[in-house]
Amino acid sequence: MKQGLYEPAVNNIDKIIQTLKKHYPQARDTSLNYQEPFQLLIATILAAQSTDKQVNKITTSLFEKYPRPPDLAAADLPELEMAIKSTGFFRNKAKSIKKCSQELVERFAGKVPQNINDLTSLSGVGRKTANVVLGNSFGHDVIIVDTHMKRVSGRLGLTANTNPDKIEQDLMKIIPTGKRTDFSHKTVAFGRTICLGRNPKCIRCFLLAWCRFGQANA
Ligand code: SF4
């Protein structure tokens, strides 16, 4: 057992996965609204430091105005800033999504690439965003380390790291092949309802028996 991991959680990972599956049968996708990979890519960039709900409020009109990469690549920057203002950090985000769209047009013939290296070479795209697109739009088997995954996996004791890339590497070793994207979706749903950032509901948590934080604090 790797140092810093919690044995009951690691040894019972199949039960943890099954239990999450049972409690969150509907959690099969991101809660961002999208029709195709390009929209999901842009919506995920916009969701940084914001909420999916907030992003969903603006993306319908955004994608009506800028439906394809060339449209967003040619966008007037101040106009684009106004269109996404409510998602926060709008100046940086507007620059990122415009540049990302230009790169898609120039380097990938306007198509969203289907591999992590090409995706993370785009402006504003880190591993989390890339994995959201690979997992949801292209059916890849990925671990998506967002704020919920970071918190829940740390509390359970499935990782001793706080760096998202290292957490991803740790979880790739523990979560069986073929179950990673679904596990990521279930963990987000669980983090939003039970394992909350503040005041997690440990007493009524169905993972309590296998959780390091819960065993120490409940
Ligand atoms: Fe989260 Fe508490 Fe459940 Fe552990 S026992 S997973 S900390 S809610």
mmCIF file of C-alpha atoms and ligand atoms in Angstrom:
data_model
loop_
_atom_site.group_PDB
_atom_site.id
_atom_site.type_symbol
_atom_site.label_atom_id
_atom_site.label_comp_id
_atom_site.label_asym_id
_atom_site.label_seq_id
_atom_site.Cartn_x
_atom_site.Cartn_y
_atom_site.Cartn_z
ATOM 1 C CA MET A 1 0.000 0.000 0.000
ATOM 2 C CA LYS A 2 1.393 3.380 -1.036
ATOM 3 C CA GLN A 3 2.224 5.606 1.891
ATOM 4 C CA GLY A 4 -0.499 8.054 2.876
ATOM 5 C CA LEU A 5 -3.366 6.047 1.398
ATOM 6 C CA TYR A 6 -6.190 4.710 3.547
ATOM 7 C CA GLU A 7 -6.319 0.940 3.275
ATOM 8 C CA PRO A 8 -10.058 0.445 3.915
ATOM 9 C CA ALA A 9 -10.853 2.850 1.063
ATOM 10 C CA VAL A 10 -8.350 1.401 -1.416
ATOM 11 C CA ASN A 11 -9.177 -2.224 -0.584
ATOM 12 C CA ASN A 12 -12.911 -1.600 -0.910
ATOM 13 C CA ILE A 13 -12.812 0.499 -4.045
ATOM 14 C CA ASP A 14 -15.206 -1.843 -5.881
ATOM 15 C CA LYS A 15 -17.766 -1.440 -3.090
ATOM 16 C CA ILE A 16 -17.300 2.336 -3.111
ATOM 17 C CA ILE A 17 -17.859 2.427 -6.889
ATOM 18 C CA GLN A 18 -20.922 0.174 -6.627
ATOM 19 C CA THR A 19 -22.403 2.256 -3.798
ATOM 20 C CA LEU A 20 -21.954 5.508 -5.706
ATOM 21 C CA LYS A 21 -23.494 3.888 -8.768
ATOM 22 C CA LYS A 22 -26.514 2.791 -6.767
ATOM 23 C CA HIS A 23 -27.087 6.232 -5.238
ATOM 24 C CA TYR A 24 -26.452 8.302 -8.373
ATOM 25 C CA PRO A 25 -27.795 6.319 -11.330
ATOM 26 C CA GLN A 26 -28.605 9.542 -13.217
ATOM 27 C CA ALA A 27 -25.129 11.073 -12.909
ATOM 28 C CA ARG A 28 -23.804 10.041 -16.316
ATOM 29 C CA ASP A 29 -22.610 13.269 -17.851
ATOM 30 C CA THR A 30 -21.392 16.727 -16.992
ATOM 31 C CA SER A 31 -24.118 19.150 -15.941
ATOM 32 C CA LEU A 32 -22.892 21.657 -18.547
ATOM 33 C CA ASN A 33 -25.226 22.015 -21.536
ATOM 34 C CA TYR A 34 -23.620 21.209 -24.890
ATOM 35 C CA GLN A 35 -24.438 19.749 -28.287
ATOM 36 C CA GLU A 36 -20.997 18.877 -29.587
ATOM 37 C CA PRO A 37 -17.311 18.738 -28.537
ATOM 38 C CA PHE A 38 -16.512 22.359 -29.417
ATOM 39 C CA GLN A 39 -19.344 23.632 -27.226
ATOM 40 C CA LEU A 40 -18.288 21.406 -24.340
ATOM 41 C CA LEU A 41 -14.694 22.582 -24.640
ATOM 42 C CA ILE A 42 -15.708 26.254 -24.497
ATOM 43 C CA ALA A 43 -18.280 25.721 -21.731
ATOM 44 C CA THR A 44 -15.692 23.893 -19.600
ATOM 45 C CA ILE A 45 -13.174 26.727 -19.980
ATOM 46 C CA LEU A 46 -15.912 29.166 -18.926
ATOM 47 C CA ALA A 47 -16.822 27.025 -15.901
ATOM 48 C CA ALA A 48 -13.440 27.624 -14.209
ATOM 49 C CA GLN A 49 -14.003 29.637 -11.006
ATOM 50 C CA SER A 50 -17.728 29.635 -11.820
ATOM 51 C CA THR A 51 -20.593 27.124 -11.659
ATOM 52 C CA ASP A 52 -22.084 24.939 -14.373
ATOM 53 C CA LYS A 53 -25.439 26.580 -13.669
ATOM 54 C CA GLN A 54 -24.042 30.047 -14.259
ATOM 55 C CA VAL A 55 -22.340 28.933 -17.483
ATOM 56 C CA ASN A 56 -25.511 27.229 -18.768
ATOM 57 C CA LYS A 57 -27.342 30.556 -18.470
ATOM 58 C CA ILE A 58 -25.166 32.172 -21.138
ATOM 59 C CA THR A 59 -24.067 29.389 -23.480
ATOM 60 C CA THR A 60 -27.302 29.075 -25.483
ATOM 61 C CA SER A 61 -27.027 32.651 -26.750
ATOM 62 C CA LEU A 62 -23.224 32.454 -26.949
ATOM 63 C CA PHE A 63 -23.329 29.428 -29.269
ATOM 64 C CA GLU A 64 -26.131 30.959 -31.320
ATOM 65 C CA LYS A 65 -23.899 33.934 -31.973
ATOM 66 C CA TYR A 66 -20.647 31.943 -32.354
ATOM 67 C CA PRO A 67 -21.652 28.434 -33.466
ATOM 68 C CA ARG A 68 -18.294 27.176 -34.813
ATOM 69 C CA PRO A 69 -14.586 27.729 -34.090
ATOM 70 C CA PRO A 70 -14.120 30.242 -36.971
ATOM 71 C CA ASP A 71 -16.964 32.382 -35.571
ATOM 72 C CA LEU A 72 -15.466 32.549 -32.099
ATOM 73 C CA ALA A 73 -11.962 32.979 -33.534
ATOM 74 C CA ALA A 74 -13.148 36.108 -35.360
ATOM 75 C CA ALA A 75 -15.175 37.485 -32.433
ATOM 76 C CA ASP A 76 -14.816 41.107 -31.397
ATOM 77 C CA LEU A 77 -13.086 40.854 -28.004
ATOM 78 C CA PRO A 78 -15.078 43.518 -26.087
ATOM 79 C CA GLU A 79 -18.338 42.023 -27.412
ATOM 80 C CA LEU A 80 -17.226 38.558 -26.360
ATOM 81 C CA GLU A 81 -16.282 39.839 -22.916
ATOM 82 C CA MET A 82 -19.788 41.239 -22.455
ATOM 83 C CA ALA A 83 -21.368 37.965 -23.584
ATOM 84 C CA ILE A 84 -19.522 35.923 -20.926
ATOM 85 C CA LYS A 85 -19.183 38.574 -18.203
ATOM 86 C CA SER A 86 -21.442 36.818 -15.690
ATOM 87 C CA THR A 87 -19.143 33.768 -15.523
ATOM 88 C CA GLY A 88 -16.388 35.834 -13.851
ATOM 89 C CA PHE A 89 -12.754 36.432 -14.894
ATOM 90 C CA PHE A 90 -14.318 37.380 -18.208
ATOM 91 C CA ARG A 91 -11.349 39.258 -19.691
ATOM 92 C CA ASN A 92 -9.002 36.286 -19.390
ATOM 93 C CA LYS A 93 -11.687 33.819 -20.381
ATOM 94 C CA ALA A 94 -12.641 35.830 -23.473
ATOM 95 C CA LYS A 95 -8.993 35.929 -24.548
ATOM 96 C CA SER A 96 -8.618 32.179 -23.913
ATOM 97 C CA ILE A 97 -11.698 31.035 -25.797
ATOM 98 C CA LYS A 98 -10.933 33.307 -28.759
ATOM 99 C CA LYS A 99 -7.312 32.123 -28.912
ATOM 100 C CA CYS A 100 -8.315 28.490 -28.392
ATOM 101 C CA SER A 101 -10.757 28.803 -31.320
ATOM 102 C CA GLN A 102 -8.070 30.388 -33.501
ATOM 103 C CA GLU A 103 -5.739 27.488 -32.680
ATOM 104 C CA LEU A 104 -8.461 24.967 -33.494
ATOM 105 C CA VAL A 105 -8.905 26.600 -36.889
ATOM 106 C CA GLU A 106 -5.194 26.997 -37.633
ATOM 107 C CA ARG A 107 -3.830 23.715 -36.284
ATOM 108 C CA PHE A 108 -6.722 21.258 -36.232
ATOM 109 C CA ALA A 109 -8.887 22.285 -39.222
ATOM 110 C CA GLY A 110 -11.560 23.538 -36.840
ATOM 111 C CA LYS A 111 -12.012 20.133 -35.161
ATOM 112 C CA VAL A 112 -11.569 19.391 -31.463
ATOM 113 C CA PRO A 113 -8.687 16.918 -31.158
ATOM 114 C CA GLN A 114 -9.318 13.586 -29.434
ATOM 115 C CA ASN A 115 -6.131 13.172 -27.435
ATOM 116 C CA ILE A 116 -4.833 14.712 -24.242
ATOM 117 C CA ASN A 117 -1.582 16.137 -25.653
ATOM 118 C CA ASP A 118 -3.243 18.068 -28.466
ATOM 119 C CA LEU A 119 -6.072 19.217 -26.231
ATOM 120 C CA THR A 120 -3.766 20.525 -23.498
ATOM 121 C CA SER A 121 -1.712 22.357 -26.131
ATOM 122 C CA LEU A 122 -4.699 24.669 -26.688
ATOM 123 C CA SER A 123 -5.003 28.001 -24.875
ATOM 124 C CA GLY A 124 -6.944 27.834 -21.631
ATOM 125 C CA VAL A 125 -7.100 24.017 -21.660
ATOM 126 C CA GLY A 126 -5.622 22.105 -18.731
ATOM 127 C CA ARG A 127 -5.897 18.394 -17.977
ATOM 128 C CA LYS A 128 -9.251 18.739 -16.240
ATOM 129 C CA THR A 129 -10.869 20.486 -19.195
ATOM 130 C CA ALA A 130 -9.245 18.052 -21.633
ATOM 131 C CA ASN A 131 -10.509 15.063 -19.654
ATOM 132 C CA VAL A 132 -14.032 16.495 -19.455
ATOM 133 C CA VAL A 133 -14.072 16.637 -23.265
ATOM 134 C CA LEU A 134 -12.409 13.238 -23.758
ATOM 135 C CA GLY A 135 -14.687 11.534 -21.241
ATOM 136 C CA ASN A 136 -17.992 13.113 -22.220
ATOM 137 C CA SER A 137 -17.705 13.829 -25.925
ATOM 138 C CA PHE A 138 -15.398 11.026 -27.040
ATOM 139 C CA GLY A 139 -16.151 8.235 -24.551
ATOM 140 C CA HIS A 140 -12.604 7.934 -23.206
ATOM 141 C CA ASP A 141 -11.966 6.319 -19.829
ATOM 142 C CA VAL A 142 -10.694 9.265 -17.778
ATOM 143 C CA ILE A 143 -10.404 10.586 -14.265
ATOM 144 C CA ILE A 144 -11.686 14.165 -14.074
ATOM 145 C CA VAL A 145 -10.094 15.965 -11.146
ATOM 146 C CA ASP A 146 -12.312 18.915 -10.348
ATOM 147 C CA THR A 147 -12.888 20.468 -6.938
ATOM 148 C CA HIS A 148 -15.254 17.638 -5.896
ATOM 149 C CA MET A 149 -12.913 14.826 -6.946
ATOM 150 C CA LYS A 150 -10.039 16.556 -5.208
ATOM 151 C CA ARG A 151 -11.946 16.889 -1.939
ATOM 152 C CA VAL A 152 -13.701 13.501 -1.905
ATOM 153 C CA SER A 153 -10.691 11.406 -2.946
ATOM 154 C CA GLY A 154 -8.527 13.180 -0.363
ATOM 155 C CA ARG A 155 -11.005 12.663 2.459
ATOM 156 C CA LEU A 156 -11.553 9.009 1.595
ATOM 157 C CA GLY A 157 -7.788 8.456 1.544
ATOM 158 C CA LEU A 158 -7.513 7.408 -2.122
ATOM 159 C CA THR A 159 -4.733 9.953 -2.570
ATOM 160 C CA ALA A 160 -2.310 11.786 -0.339
ATOM 161 C CA ASN A 161 -1.648 14.440 -2.979
ATOM 162 C CA THR A 162 -3.225 17.850 -3.441
ATOM 163 C CA ASN A 163 -1.874 18.553 -6.930
ATOM 164 C CA PRO A 164 -4.638 17.643 -9.440
ATOM 165 C CA ASP A 165 -2.248 15.949 -11.895
ATOM 166 C CA LYS A 166 -0.842 13.746 -9.123
ATOM 167 C CA ILE A 167 -4.339 12.979 -7.835
ATOM 168 C CA GLU A 168 -5.251 11.880 -11.364
ATOM 169 C CA GLN A 169 -2.211 9.586 -11.487
ATOM 170 C CA ASP A 170 -3.053 8.097 -8.079
ATOM 171 C CA LEU A 171 -6.668 7.438 -9.027
ATOM 172 C CA MET A 172 -5.700 5.922 -12.397
ATOM 173 C CA LYS A 173 -3.939 3.210 -10.399
ATOM 174 C CA ILE A 174 -6.891 2.550 -8.080
ATOM 175 C CA ILE A 175 -10.039 2.984 -10.187
ATOM 176 C CA PRO A 176 -10.377 0.013 -12.569
ATOM 177 C CA THR A 177 -10.223 0.477 -16.333
ATOM 178 C CA GLY A 178 -13.594 1.216 -17.894
ATOM 179 C CA LYS A 179 -15.030 2.738 -14.717
ATOM 180 C CA ARG A 180 -13.142 6.007 -14.487
ATOM 181 C CA THR A 181 -15.367 8.494 -16.325
ATOM 182 C CA ASP A 182 -18.478 7.172 -14.629
ATOM 183 C CA PHE A 183 -16.732 7.258 -11.237
ATOM 184 C CA SER A 184 -15.848 10.906 -11.943
ATOM 185 C CA HIS A 185 -19.493 11.798 -12.620
ATOM 186 C CA LYS A 186 -20.773 9.952 -9.550
ATOM 187 C CA THR A 187 -18.147 11.629 -7.365
ATOM 188 C CA VAL A 188 -19.260 15.083 -8.484
ATOM 189 C CA ALA A 189 -22.883 14.232 -7.624
ATOM 190 C CA PHE A 190 -21.759 12.837 -4.257
ATOM 191 C CA GLY A 191 -19.619 15.919 -3.547
ATOM 192 C CA ARG A 192 -22.573 18.186 -4.281
ATOM 193 C CA THR A 193 -25.015 16.352 -2.031
ATOM 194 C CA ILE A 194 -23.198 14.535 0.820
ATOM 195 C CA CYS A 195 -19.472 15.173 0.946
ATOM 196 C CA LEU A 196 -19.904 18.930 0.894
ATOM 197 C CA GLY A 197 -16.957 21.299 1.109
ATOM 198 C CA ARG A 198 -18.115 22.691 4.421
ATOM 199 C CA ASN A 199 -19.972 20.427 6.827
ATOM 200 C CA PRO A 200 -19.857 17.086 5.021
ATOM 201 C CA LYS A 201 -22.761 14.864 6.075
ATOM 202 C CA CYS A 202 -20.568 12.101 7.495
ATOM 203 C CA ILE A 203 -23.127 10.715 9.959
ATOM 204 C CA ARG A 204 -25.538 9.765 7.162
ATOM 205 C CA CYS A 205 -22.847 9.012 4.559
ATOM 206 C CA PHE A 206 -23.013 5.614 2.851
ATOM 207 C CA LEU A 207 -19.224 5.620 2.417
ATOM 208 C CA LEU A 208 -18.467 6.267 6.106
ATOM 209 C CA ALA A 209 -17.177 2.737 6.785
ATOM 210 C CA TRP A 210 -14.387 3.182 4.210
ATOM 211 C CA CYS A 211 -13.533 6.852 4.745
ATOM 212 C CA ARG A 212 -10.479 8.082 6.613
ATOM 213 C CA PHE A 213 -11.868 11.554 7.304
ATOM 214 C CA GLY A 214 -15.266 10.210 8.354
ATOM 215 C CA GLN A 215 -13.769 7.604 10.679
ATOM 216 C CA ALA A 216 -11.635 10.236 12.351
ATOM 217 C CA ASN A 217 -14.286 12.954 12.606
ATOM 218 C CA ALA A 218 -17.837 11.566 12.504
HETATM 219 FE FE1 SF4 B 1 -17.208 12.650 2.834
HETATM 220 FE FE2 SF4 B 1 -17.778 12.274 5.413
HETATM 221 FE FE3 SF4 B 1 -18.625 10.561 3.579
HETATM 222 FE FE4 SF4 B 1 -16.082 10.682 4.193
HETATM 223 S S1 SF4 B 1 -17.727 10.038 5.555
HETATM 224 S S2 SF4 B 1 -16.931 10.544 2.143
HETATM 225 S S3 SF4 B 1 -15.816 12.881 4.548
HETATM 226 S S4 SF4 B 1 -19.242 12.717 3.772
#
